[in-house]
PDB file of C-alpha atoms and ligand atoms in Angstrom:
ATOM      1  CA  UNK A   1     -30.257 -31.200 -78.521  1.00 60.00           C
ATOM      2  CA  UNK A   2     -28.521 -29.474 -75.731  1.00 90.00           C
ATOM      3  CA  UNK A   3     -30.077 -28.821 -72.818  1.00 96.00           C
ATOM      4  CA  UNK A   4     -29.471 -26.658 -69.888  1.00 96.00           C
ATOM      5  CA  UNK A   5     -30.636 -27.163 -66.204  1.00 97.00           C
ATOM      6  CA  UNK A   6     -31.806 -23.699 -65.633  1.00 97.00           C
ATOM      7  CA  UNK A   7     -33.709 -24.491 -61.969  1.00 98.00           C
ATOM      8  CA  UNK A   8     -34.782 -27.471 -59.694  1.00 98.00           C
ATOM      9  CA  UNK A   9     -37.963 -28.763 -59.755  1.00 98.00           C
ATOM     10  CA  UNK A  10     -38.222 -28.121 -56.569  1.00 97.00           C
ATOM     11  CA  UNK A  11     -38.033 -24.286 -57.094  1.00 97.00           C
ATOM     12  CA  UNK A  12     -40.616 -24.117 -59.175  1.00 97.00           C
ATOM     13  CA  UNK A  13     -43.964 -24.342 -57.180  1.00 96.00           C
ATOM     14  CA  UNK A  14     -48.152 -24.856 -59.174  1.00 97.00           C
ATOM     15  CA  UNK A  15     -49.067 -21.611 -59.932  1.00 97.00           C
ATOM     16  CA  UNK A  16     -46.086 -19.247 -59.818  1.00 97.00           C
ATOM     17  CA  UNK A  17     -43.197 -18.269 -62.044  1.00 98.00           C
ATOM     18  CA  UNK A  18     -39.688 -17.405 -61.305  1.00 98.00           C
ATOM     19  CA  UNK A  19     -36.711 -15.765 -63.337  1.00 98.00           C
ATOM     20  CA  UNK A  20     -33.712 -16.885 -64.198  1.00 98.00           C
ATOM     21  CA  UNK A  21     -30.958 -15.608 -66.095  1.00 97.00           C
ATOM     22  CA  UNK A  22     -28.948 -17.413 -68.735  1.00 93.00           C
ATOM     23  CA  UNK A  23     -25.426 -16.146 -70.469  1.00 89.00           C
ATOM     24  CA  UNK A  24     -27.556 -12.774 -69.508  1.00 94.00           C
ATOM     25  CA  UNK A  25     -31.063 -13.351 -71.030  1.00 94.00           C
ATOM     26  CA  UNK A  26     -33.911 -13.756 -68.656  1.00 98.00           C
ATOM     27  CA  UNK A  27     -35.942 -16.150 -68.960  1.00 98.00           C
ATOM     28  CA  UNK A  28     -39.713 -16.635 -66.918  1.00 98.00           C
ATOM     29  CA  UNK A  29     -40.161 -20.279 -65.568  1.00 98.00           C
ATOM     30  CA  UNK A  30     -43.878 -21.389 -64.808  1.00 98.00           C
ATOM     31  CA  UNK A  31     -45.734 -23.931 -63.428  1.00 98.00           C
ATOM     32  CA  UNK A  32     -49.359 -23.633 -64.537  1.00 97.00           C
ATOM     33  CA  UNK A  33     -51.685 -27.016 -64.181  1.00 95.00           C
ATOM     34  CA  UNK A  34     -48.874 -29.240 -63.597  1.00 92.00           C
ATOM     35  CA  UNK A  35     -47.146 -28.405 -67.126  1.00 97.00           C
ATOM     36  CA  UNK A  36     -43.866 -26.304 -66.926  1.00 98.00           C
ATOM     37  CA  UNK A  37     -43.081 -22.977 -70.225  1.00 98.00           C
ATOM     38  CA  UNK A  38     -40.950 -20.872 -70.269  1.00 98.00           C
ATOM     39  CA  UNK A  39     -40.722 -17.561 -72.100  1.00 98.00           C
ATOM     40  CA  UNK A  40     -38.569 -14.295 -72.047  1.00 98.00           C
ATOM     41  CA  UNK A  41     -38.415 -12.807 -68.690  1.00 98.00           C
ATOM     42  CA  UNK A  42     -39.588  -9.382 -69.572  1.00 98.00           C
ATOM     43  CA  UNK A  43     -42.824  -7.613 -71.082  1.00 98.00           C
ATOM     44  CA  UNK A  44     -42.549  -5.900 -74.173  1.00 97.00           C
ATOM     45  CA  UNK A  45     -44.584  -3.555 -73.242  1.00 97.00           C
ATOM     46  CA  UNK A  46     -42.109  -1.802 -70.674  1.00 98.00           C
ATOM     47  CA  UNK A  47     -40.216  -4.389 -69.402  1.00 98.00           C
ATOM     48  CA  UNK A  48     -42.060  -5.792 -66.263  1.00 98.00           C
ATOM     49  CA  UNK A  49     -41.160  -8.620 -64.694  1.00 98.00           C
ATOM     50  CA  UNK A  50     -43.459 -11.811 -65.826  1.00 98.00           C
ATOM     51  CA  UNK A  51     -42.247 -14.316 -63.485  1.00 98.00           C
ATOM     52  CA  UNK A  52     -44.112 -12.082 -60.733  1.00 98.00           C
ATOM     53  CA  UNK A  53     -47.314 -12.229 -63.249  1.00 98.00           C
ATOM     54  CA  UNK A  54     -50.750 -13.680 -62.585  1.00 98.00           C
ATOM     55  CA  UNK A  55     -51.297 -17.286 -64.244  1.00 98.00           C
ATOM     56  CA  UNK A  56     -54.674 -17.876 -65.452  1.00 96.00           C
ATOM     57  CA  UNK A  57     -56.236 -20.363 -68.315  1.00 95.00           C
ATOM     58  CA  UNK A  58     -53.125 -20.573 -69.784  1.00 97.00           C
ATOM     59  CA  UNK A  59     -51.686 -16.854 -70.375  1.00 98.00           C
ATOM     60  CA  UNK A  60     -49.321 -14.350 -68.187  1.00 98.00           C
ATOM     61  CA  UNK A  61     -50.661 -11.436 -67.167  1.00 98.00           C
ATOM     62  CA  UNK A  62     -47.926  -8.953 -66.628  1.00 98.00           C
ATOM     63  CA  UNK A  63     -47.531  -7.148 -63.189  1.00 98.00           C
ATOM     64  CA  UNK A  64     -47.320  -3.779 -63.949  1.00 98.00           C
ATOM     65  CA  UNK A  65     -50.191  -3.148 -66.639  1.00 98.00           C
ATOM     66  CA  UNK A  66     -52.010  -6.207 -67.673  1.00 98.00           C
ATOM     67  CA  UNK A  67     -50.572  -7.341 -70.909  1.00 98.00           C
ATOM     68  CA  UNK A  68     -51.208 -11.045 -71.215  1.00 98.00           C
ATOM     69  CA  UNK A  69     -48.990 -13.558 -72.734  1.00 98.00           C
ATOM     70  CA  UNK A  70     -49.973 -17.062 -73.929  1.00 98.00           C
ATOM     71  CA  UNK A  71     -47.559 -19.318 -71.876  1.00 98.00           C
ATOM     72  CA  UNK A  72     -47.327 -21.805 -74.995  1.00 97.00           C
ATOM     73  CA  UNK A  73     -46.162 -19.543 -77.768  1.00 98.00           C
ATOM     74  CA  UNK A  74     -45.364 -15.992 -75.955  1.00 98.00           C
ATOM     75  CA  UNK A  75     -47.968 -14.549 -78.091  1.00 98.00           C
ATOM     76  CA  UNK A  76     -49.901 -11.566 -76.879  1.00 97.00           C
ATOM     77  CA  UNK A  77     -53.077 -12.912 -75.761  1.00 94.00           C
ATOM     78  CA  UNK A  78     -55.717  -9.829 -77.124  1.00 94.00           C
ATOM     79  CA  UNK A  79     -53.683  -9.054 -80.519  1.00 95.00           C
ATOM     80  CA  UNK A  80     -52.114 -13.020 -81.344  1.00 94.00           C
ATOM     81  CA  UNK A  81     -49.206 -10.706 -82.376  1.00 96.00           C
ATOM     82  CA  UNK A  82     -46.071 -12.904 -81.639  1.00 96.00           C
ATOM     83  CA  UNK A  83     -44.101 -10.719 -78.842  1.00 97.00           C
ATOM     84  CA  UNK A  84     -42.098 -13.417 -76.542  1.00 98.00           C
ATOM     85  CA  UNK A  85     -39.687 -16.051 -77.489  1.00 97.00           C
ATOM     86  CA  UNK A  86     -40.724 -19.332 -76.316  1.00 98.00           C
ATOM     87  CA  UNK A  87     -38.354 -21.520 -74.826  1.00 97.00           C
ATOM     88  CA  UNK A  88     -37.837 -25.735 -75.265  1.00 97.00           C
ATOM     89  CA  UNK A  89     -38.003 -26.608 -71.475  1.00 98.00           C
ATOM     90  CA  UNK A  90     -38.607 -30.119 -70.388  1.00 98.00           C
ATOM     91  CA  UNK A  91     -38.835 -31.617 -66.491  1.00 98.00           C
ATOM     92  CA  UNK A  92     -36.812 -34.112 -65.821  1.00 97.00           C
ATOM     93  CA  UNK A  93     -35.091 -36.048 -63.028  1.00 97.00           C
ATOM     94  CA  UNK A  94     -35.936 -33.329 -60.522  1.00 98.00           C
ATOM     95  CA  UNK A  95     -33.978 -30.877 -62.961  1.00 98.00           C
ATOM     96  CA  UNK A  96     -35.885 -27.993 -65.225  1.00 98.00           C
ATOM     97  CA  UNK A  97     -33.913 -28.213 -68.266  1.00 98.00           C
ATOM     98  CA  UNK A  98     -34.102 -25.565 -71.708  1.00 97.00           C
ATOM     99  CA  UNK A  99     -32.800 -26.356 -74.950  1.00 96.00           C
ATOM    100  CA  UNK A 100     -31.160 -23.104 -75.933  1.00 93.00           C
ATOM    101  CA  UNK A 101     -30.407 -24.674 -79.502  1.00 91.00           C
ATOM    102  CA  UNK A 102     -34.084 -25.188 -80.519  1.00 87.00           C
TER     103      UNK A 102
HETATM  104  S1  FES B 201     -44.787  -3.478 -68.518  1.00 88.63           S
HETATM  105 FE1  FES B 201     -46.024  -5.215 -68.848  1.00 88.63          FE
HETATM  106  S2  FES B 201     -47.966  -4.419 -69.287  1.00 88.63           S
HETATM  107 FE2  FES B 201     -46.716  -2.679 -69.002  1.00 88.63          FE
END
């Protein structure tokens, strides 16, 4: 186990993602119904940027066309085809932390 404060808890407010970028990958931070995912940063449909995505009932919806993401495996949400790496993350002592090893 290694993990990696990526963000404070404090930056990450219910509801709303943000991005951050680690050894150049970017990664999508949420906060949906007080649990905290995290998943590659962009769609793979044409790259938009999920962090600025609409959280509902547990999926992503990507900005620019609609694609939705499960938050808990990255999977796309109308095919179940696997698309987005999930991420370890874990909250912790005010920290957001992400086991790059797992
Ligand atoms: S770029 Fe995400 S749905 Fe098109």
């Amino acid at each position: 186990m290694a993990f990696q404060e990526v963000a404070t808890s404090q930056a990450l407010v219910e509801g709303q993602g943000i991005e951050v970028v680690w050894q150049g990958n970017i990664i999508a931070l949420f906060r949906h119904s007080g649990a905290v995912y995290a998943l590659d940063g962009l769609c793979m449909h044409q790259g938009g940027p999920l962090a600025k995505g609409k959280l509902a009932e547990g999926t992503i919806q990507c900005p620019w066309h609609g694609w939705k993401y499960d938050l808990k495996t990255g999977n796309n949400s109308a095919t179940c085809q696997s698309m987005l790496k999930p991420y370890c993350v874990r909250e912790q002592d005010g920290k957001i932390e992400i086991d790059f090893d797992a």
